[in-house]
Amino acid sequence: TNTTIAFSSLTYLMILGVCGTAIAQIYFNKLTQRTNALFATMTTFVIPIVSVLIGVAIGEKIIGLHILGLLVIFSGIYSVIKG
C-alpha cells in the first residue's frame, strides 16, 4: 500500500541522513585534529559550491533566486567567521 511505501521511503531517508551526517561529522573532526580549526571551517565555503556543481551536472536549472540564496549562505558564513 501507499502507507507502507511511504514509511519504507522515510525510513531509508532517515538512515541515509543520519549515517551521512555521522560520517561527515567524523571526517570533519579528524580534519580539525590534523589541521587547525580555521582550515576545517573553510570547508563550509566548499559545500555550497559543490552542491551547485552537482546540480548543474545532473541537469538542474540554476536561476537568479538560487544565486541569491548562495550569496546569503556565503554572507552568513563570512559574518560568523569574522565575528
Coordinates of N, CA, C and O in Angstrom, one line a residue, residues 2-73:
N2 N 0.2 2.4 -0.2 CA 1.0 3.6 -0.2 C 1.6 4.0 1.1 O 2.7 4.6 1.2
T3 N 0.9 3.7 2.2 CA 1.4 4.0 3.5 C 2.7 3.2 3.8 O 3.6 3.7 4.3
T4 N 2.7 1.9 3.4 CA 3.9 1.1 3.6 C 5.0 1.6 2.8 O 6.2 1.7 3.3
I5 N 4.8 2.0 1.6 CA 5.9 2.6 0.7 C 6.4 3.9 1.3 O 7.6 4.1 1.4
A6 N 5.4 4.7 1.8 CA 5.9 6.0 2.4 C 6.7 5.8 3.6 O 7.8 6.4 3.8
F7 N 6.3 4.9 4.5 CA 7.1 4.6 5.7 C 8.5 4.0 5.4 O 9.5 4.3 6.0
S8 N 8.5 3.1 4.4 CA 9.7 2.5 3.9 C 10.7 3.6 3.4 O 11.8 3.6 3.7
S9 N 10.1 4.5 2.6 CA 10.9 5.5 2.0 C 11.5 6.5 3.1 O 12.6 6.9 3.1
L10 N 10.6 6.8 4.0 CA 11.0 7.7 5.1 C 12.1 7.0 6.0 O 13.0 7.7 6.4
T11 N 12.0 5.7 6.2 CA 13.0 5.0 7.0 C 14.3 5.1 6.3 O 15.4 5.4 6.9
Y12 N 14.4 4.8 5.0 CA 15.6 4.8 4.3 C 16.2 6.2 4.2 O 17.4 6.5 4.3
L13 N 15.3 7.2 4.1 CA 15.8 8.6 4.0 C 16.4 9.0 5.4 O 17.4 9.7 5.4
M14 N 15.8 8.6 6.5 CA 16.4 8.8 7.8 C 17.7 8.1 8.0 O 18.6 8.7 8.5
I15 N 17.8 6.9 7.5 CA 19.1 6.2 7.6 C 20.2 6.9 6.8 O 21.3 7.1 7.3
L16 N 19.8 7.3 5.6 CA 20.8 8.0 4.8 C 21.2 9.3 5.5 O 22.4 9.7 5.5
G17 N 20.2 10.0 6.0 CA 20.5 11.3 6.6 C 21.4 11.2 7.8 O 22.4 11.9 8.0
V18 N 21.0 10.3 8.7 CA 21.8 10.1 10.0 C 23.2 9.5 9.7 O 24.2 10.0 10.2
C19 N 23.3 8.5 8.8 CA 24.6 7.9 8.5 C 25.5 8.9 7.8 O 26.7 9.1 8.1
G20 N 24.9 9.6 6.8 CA 25.7 10.6 6.1 C 26.2 11.7 7.0 O 27.3 12.2 6.9
T21 N 25.3 12.2 7.9 CA 25.7 13.2 8.8 C 26.8 12.7 9.8 O 27.8 13.4 10.1
A22 N 26.6 11.5 10.3 CA 27.6 10.9 11.2 C 29.0 10.8 10.5 O 30.0 11.1 11.1
I23 N 29.0 10.3 9.3 CA 30.3 10.1 8.6 C 30.9 11.5 8.3 O 32.1 11.7 8.5
A24 N 30.1 12.4 7.9 CA 30.6 13.8 7.7 C 31.2 14.4 9.0 O 32.3 15.0 8.9
Q25 N 30.5 14.2 10.1 CA 31.0 14.7 11.3 C 32.3 14.1 11.8 O 33.2 14.8 12.3
I26 N 32.4 12.8 11.6 CA 33.6 12.1 11.9 C 34.8 12.6 11.1 O 35.9 12.9 11.6
Y27 N 34.6 12.8 9.8 CA 35.7 13.3 8.9 C 36.0 14.7 9.3 O 37.2 15.1 9.2
F28 N 35.0 15.5 9.6 CA 35.3 16.9 10.0 C 36.1 17.0 11.2 O 37.0 17.8 11.3
N29 N 35.8 16.1 12.2 CA 36.6 16.1 13.5 C 38.0 15.7 13.2 O 38.9 16.2 13.8
K30 N 38.2 14.7 12.4 CA 39.5 14.2 12.0 C 40.3 15.3 11.3 O 41.5 15.5 11.6
L31 N 39.6 16.1 10.4 CA 40.2 17.2 9.7 C 40.7 18.3 10.7 O 41.8 18.8 10.6
T32 N 39.8 18.5 11.6 CA 40.1 19.6 12.6 C 41.3 19.1 13.5 O 42.2 20.0 13.8
Q33 N 41.4 17.9 13.8 CA 42.6 17.4 14.6 C 43.9 17.4 13.8 O 44.9 17.7 14.4
R34 N 43.8 17.1 12.5 CA 45.0 17.1 11.7 C 45.5 18.4 11.3 O 46.7 18.7 11.0
T35 N 44.6 19.4 11.1 CA 44.9 20.7 10.7 C 44.6 21.7 11.8 O 44.9 21.4 12.9
N36 N 44.0 22.8 11.5 CA 43.6 23.7 12.5 C 42.1 24.0 12.3 O 41.6 23.7 11.2
A37 N 41.5 24.7 13.2 CA 40.1 25.0 13.1 C 39.7 25.9 11.9 O 38.7 25.7 11.3
L38 N 40.6 26.8 11.6 CA 40.4 27.7 10.5 C 40.3 27.0 9.2 O 39.4 27.2 8.4
F39 N 41.3 26.1 9.0 CA 41.3 25.3 7.7 C 40.0 24.5 7.6 O 39.4 24.4 6.6
A40 N 39.6 23.8 8.7 CA 38.5 23.0 8.7 C 37.2 23.8 8.5 O 36.3 23.3 7.8
T41 N 37.2 25.0 9.0 CA 36.0 25.8 8.8 C 35.9 26.3 7.3 O 34.8 26.5 6.8
M42 N 37.0 26.3 6.6 CA 36.9 26.7 5.2 C 36.1 25.7 4.4 O 35.7 26.1 3.3
T43 N 36.0 24.5 4.9 CA 35.1 23.5 4.1 C 33.7 24.0 4.0 O 33.0 23.6 3.1
T44 N 33.2 24.9 4.9 CA 31.9 25.3 4.8 C 31.6 26.2 3.6 O 30.5 26.3 3.1
F45 N 32.7 26.8 3.0 CA 32.6 27.5 1.8 C 32.5 26.6 0.6 O 31.9 26.9 -0.4
V46 N 33.1 25.4 0.7 CA 33.2 24.5 -0.4 C 31.8 23.7 -0.6 O 31.5 23.5 -1.8
I47 N 31.2 23.4 0.4 CA 29.9 22.6 0.3 C 28.9 23.2 -0.6 O 28.4 22.5 -1.5
P48 N 28.5 24.5 -0.4 CA 27.5 25.1 -1.4 C 28.0 25.1 -2.8 O 27.2 24.8 -3.7
I49 N 29.2 25.3 -3.0 CA 29.8 25.3 -4.4 C 29.7 23.9 -5.0 O 29.2 23.8 -6.2
V50 N 30.1 22.9 -4.3 CA 30.0 21.5 -4.8 C 28.5 21.2 -5.0 O 28.2 20.5 -6.0
S51 N 27.6 21.6 -4.2 CA 26.2 21.3 -4.3 C 25.7 21.9 -5.6 O 24.9 21.2 -6.4
V52 N 26.0 23.1 -5.9 CA 25.6 23.7 -7.1 C 26.2 23.0 -8.4 O 25.5 22.8 -9.3
L53 N 27.4 22.7 -8.3 CA 28.1 22.0 -9.4 C 27.4 20.6 -9.7 O 27.2 20.3 -10.8
I54 N 27.1 19.9 -8.6 CA 26.4 18.6 -8.8 C 25.0 18.8 -9.4 O 24.6 18.1 -10.3
G55 N 24.3 19.9 -8.9 CA 23.0 20.2 -9.5 C 23.1 20.5 -11.0 O 22.3 20.0 -11.8
V56 N 24.1 21.3 -11.4 CA 24.3 21.6 -12.8 C 24.6 20.4 -13.6 O 24.1 20.1 -14.7
A57 N 25.5 19.5 -13.0 CA 25.9 18.3 -13.7 C 24.7 17.3 -14.0 O 24.7 16.6 -15.0
I58 N 23.7 17.3 -13.1 CA 22.6 16.4 -13.3 C 21.5 17.1 -14.0 O 20.4 16.5 -14.1
G59 N 21.7 18.3 -14.4 CA 20.7 18.9 -15.3 C 19.7 19.9 -14.6 O 18.7 20.3 -15.3
E60 N 19.9 20.3 -13.4 CA 19.1 21.2 -12.8 C 19.3 22.6 -13.3 O 20.4 23.0 -13.7
K61 N 18.3 23.4 -13.4 CA 18.4 24.8 -13.9 C 18.7 25.7 -12.7 O 18.1 25.6 -11.7
I62 N 19.7 26.5 -12.9 CA 20.0 27.5 -11.8 C 19.5 28.8 -12.2 O 19.7 29.3 -13.3
I63 N 18.6 29.4 -11.4 CA 18.0 30.7 -11.6 C 18.6 31.7 -10.7 O 19.3 31.4 -9.7
G64 N 18.2 33.0 -10.9 CA 18.7 34.0 -10.0 C 18.4 33.9 -8.6 O 19.2 34.2 -7.7
L65 N 17.3 33.3 -8.2 CA 17.0 33.0 -6.8 C 18.0 32.1 -6.2 O 18.3 32.2 -5.0
H66 N 18.4 31.1 -6.9 CA 19.4 30.2 -6.4 C 20.7 30.9 -6.1 O 21.4 30.7 -5.1
I67 N 21.1 31.8 -7.0 CA 22.4 32.6 -6.8 C 22.2 33.5 -5.6 O 23.1 33.6 -4.8
L68 N 21.0 34.1 -5.4 CA 20.8 34.9 -4.3 C 20.9 34.1 -3.0 O 21.5 34.5 -2.0
G69 N 20.3 32.9 -3.0 CA 20.4 32.0 -1.8 C 21.9 31.7 -1.5 O 22.3 31.6 -0.3
L70 N 22.6 31.4 -2.6 CA 24.1 31.1 -2.4 C 24.8 32.3 -1.8 O 25.6 32.1 -0.9
L71 N 24.5 33.5 -2.2 CA 25.1 34.7 -1.7 C 24.7 34.9 -0.2 O 25.6 35.3 0.6
V72 N 23.5 34.6 0.1 CA 23.0 34.7 1.5 C 23.8 33.7 2.4 O 24.2 34.0 3.5
I73 N 24.0 32.5 1.9 CA 24.7 31.5 2.7 C 26.2 31.9 2.9 O 26.7 31.9 4.0

